[in-house]
Coordinates of C-alpha atoms in Angstrom, one line a residue:
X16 CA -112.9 -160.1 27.6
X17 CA -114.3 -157.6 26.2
X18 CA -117.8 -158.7 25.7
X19 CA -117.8 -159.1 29.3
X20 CA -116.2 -155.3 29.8
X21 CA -119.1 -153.9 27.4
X22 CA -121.7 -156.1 29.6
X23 CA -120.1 -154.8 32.8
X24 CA -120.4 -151.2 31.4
X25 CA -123.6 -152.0 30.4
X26 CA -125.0 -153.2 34.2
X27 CA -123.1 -150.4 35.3
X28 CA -125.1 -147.4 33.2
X29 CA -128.2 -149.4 34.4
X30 CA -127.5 -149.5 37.9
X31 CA -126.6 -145.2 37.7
X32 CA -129.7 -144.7 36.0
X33 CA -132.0 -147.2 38.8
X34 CA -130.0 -145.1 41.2
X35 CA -130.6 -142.0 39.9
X36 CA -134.3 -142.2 39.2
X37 CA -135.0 -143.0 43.1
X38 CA -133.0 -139.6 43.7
X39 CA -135.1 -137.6 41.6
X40 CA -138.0 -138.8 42.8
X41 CA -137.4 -138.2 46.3
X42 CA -136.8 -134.4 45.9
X43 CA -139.1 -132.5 48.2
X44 CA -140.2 -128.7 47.6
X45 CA -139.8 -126.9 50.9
X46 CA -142.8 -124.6 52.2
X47 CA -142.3 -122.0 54.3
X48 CA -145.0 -121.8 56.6
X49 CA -146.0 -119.2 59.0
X50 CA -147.2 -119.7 62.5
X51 CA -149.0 -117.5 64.3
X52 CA -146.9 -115.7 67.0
X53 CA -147.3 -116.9 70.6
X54 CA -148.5 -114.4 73.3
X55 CA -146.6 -114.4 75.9
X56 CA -147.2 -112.7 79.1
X57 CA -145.2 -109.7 80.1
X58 CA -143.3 -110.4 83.4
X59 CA -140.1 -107.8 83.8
X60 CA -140.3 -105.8 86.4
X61 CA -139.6 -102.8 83.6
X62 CA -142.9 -103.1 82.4
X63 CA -144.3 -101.4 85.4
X64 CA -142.8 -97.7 83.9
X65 CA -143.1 -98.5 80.6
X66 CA -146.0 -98.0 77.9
X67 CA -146.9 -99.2 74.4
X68 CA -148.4 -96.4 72.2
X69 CA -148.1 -95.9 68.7
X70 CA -145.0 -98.5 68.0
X71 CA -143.4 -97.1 70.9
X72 CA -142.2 -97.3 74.0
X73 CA -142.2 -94.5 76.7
X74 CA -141.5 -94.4 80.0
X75 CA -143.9 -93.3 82.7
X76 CA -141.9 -92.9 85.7
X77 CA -143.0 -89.6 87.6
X78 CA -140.4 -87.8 89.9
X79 CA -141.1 -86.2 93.4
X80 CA -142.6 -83.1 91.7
X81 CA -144.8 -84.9 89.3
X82 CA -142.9 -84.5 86.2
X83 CA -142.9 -87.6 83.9
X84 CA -140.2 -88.9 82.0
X85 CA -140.1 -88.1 78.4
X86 CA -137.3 -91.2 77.3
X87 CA -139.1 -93.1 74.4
X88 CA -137.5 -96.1 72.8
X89 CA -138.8 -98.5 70.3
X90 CA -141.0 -101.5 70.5
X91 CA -138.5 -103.7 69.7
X92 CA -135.8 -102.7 72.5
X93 CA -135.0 -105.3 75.1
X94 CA -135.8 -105.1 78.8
X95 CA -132.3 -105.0 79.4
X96 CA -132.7 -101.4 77.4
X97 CA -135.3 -100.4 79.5
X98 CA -133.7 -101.4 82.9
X99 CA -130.4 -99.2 82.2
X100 CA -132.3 -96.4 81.5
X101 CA -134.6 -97.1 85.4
X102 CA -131.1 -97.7 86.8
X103 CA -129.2 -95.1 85.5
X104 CA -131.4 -92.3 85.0
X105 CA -134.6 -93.1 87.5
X106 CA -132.1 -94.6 90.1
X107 CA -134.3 -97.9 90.1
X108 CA -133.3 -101.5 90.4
X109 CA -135.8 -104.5 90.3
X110 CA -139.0 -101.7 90.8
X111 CA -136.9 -100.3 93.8
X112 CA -135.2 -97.5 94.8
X113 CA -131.6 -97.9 94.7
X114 CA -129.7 -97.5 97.7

């Protein structure tokens, strides 16, 4: 009996190692790849008072007498950002005057 426990070991270390092997050989190094970033077209309504200069964001809104806005806010601000400060400050909604 055991003979056929030494021979059972035996297949047994064989079968880990078969098993094993195939593991190892199917590791796969992962990349990281870059992809270019997608243009996509600008289509809030905020965009109308807002300009892009020098990583920035300012608003052009003029008021009755001319005088522009000077609220800046960085390039990376959401619309939403930019629509509080039309609706709160500017009294705009949607590129419209609030009523």
């Amino acid at each position: 009996m055991s003979e056929n426990s030494n021979d059972d070991d035996e297949n047994l270390n064989d079968e880990n190692s078969i098993a094993t092997s195939s593991i190892n050989t199917q590791v796969v190094k992962r990349q990281h790849i870059e992809l270019p970033k997608q243009k996509r077209e600008q289509t809030s309504w905020v965009w109308t008072y807002f300009e892009k200069r020098n990583k920035m964001l300012y608003c052009k809104y003029k008021d009755n007498n001319e005088v522009r806005c000077s609220a800046k806010y960085k390039l990376n601000c959401s619309t939403s950002t930019l629509s509080y400060h039309l609706r709160h400050v500017h009294n705009l909604v949607s590129g419209l005057f609030k009523k």
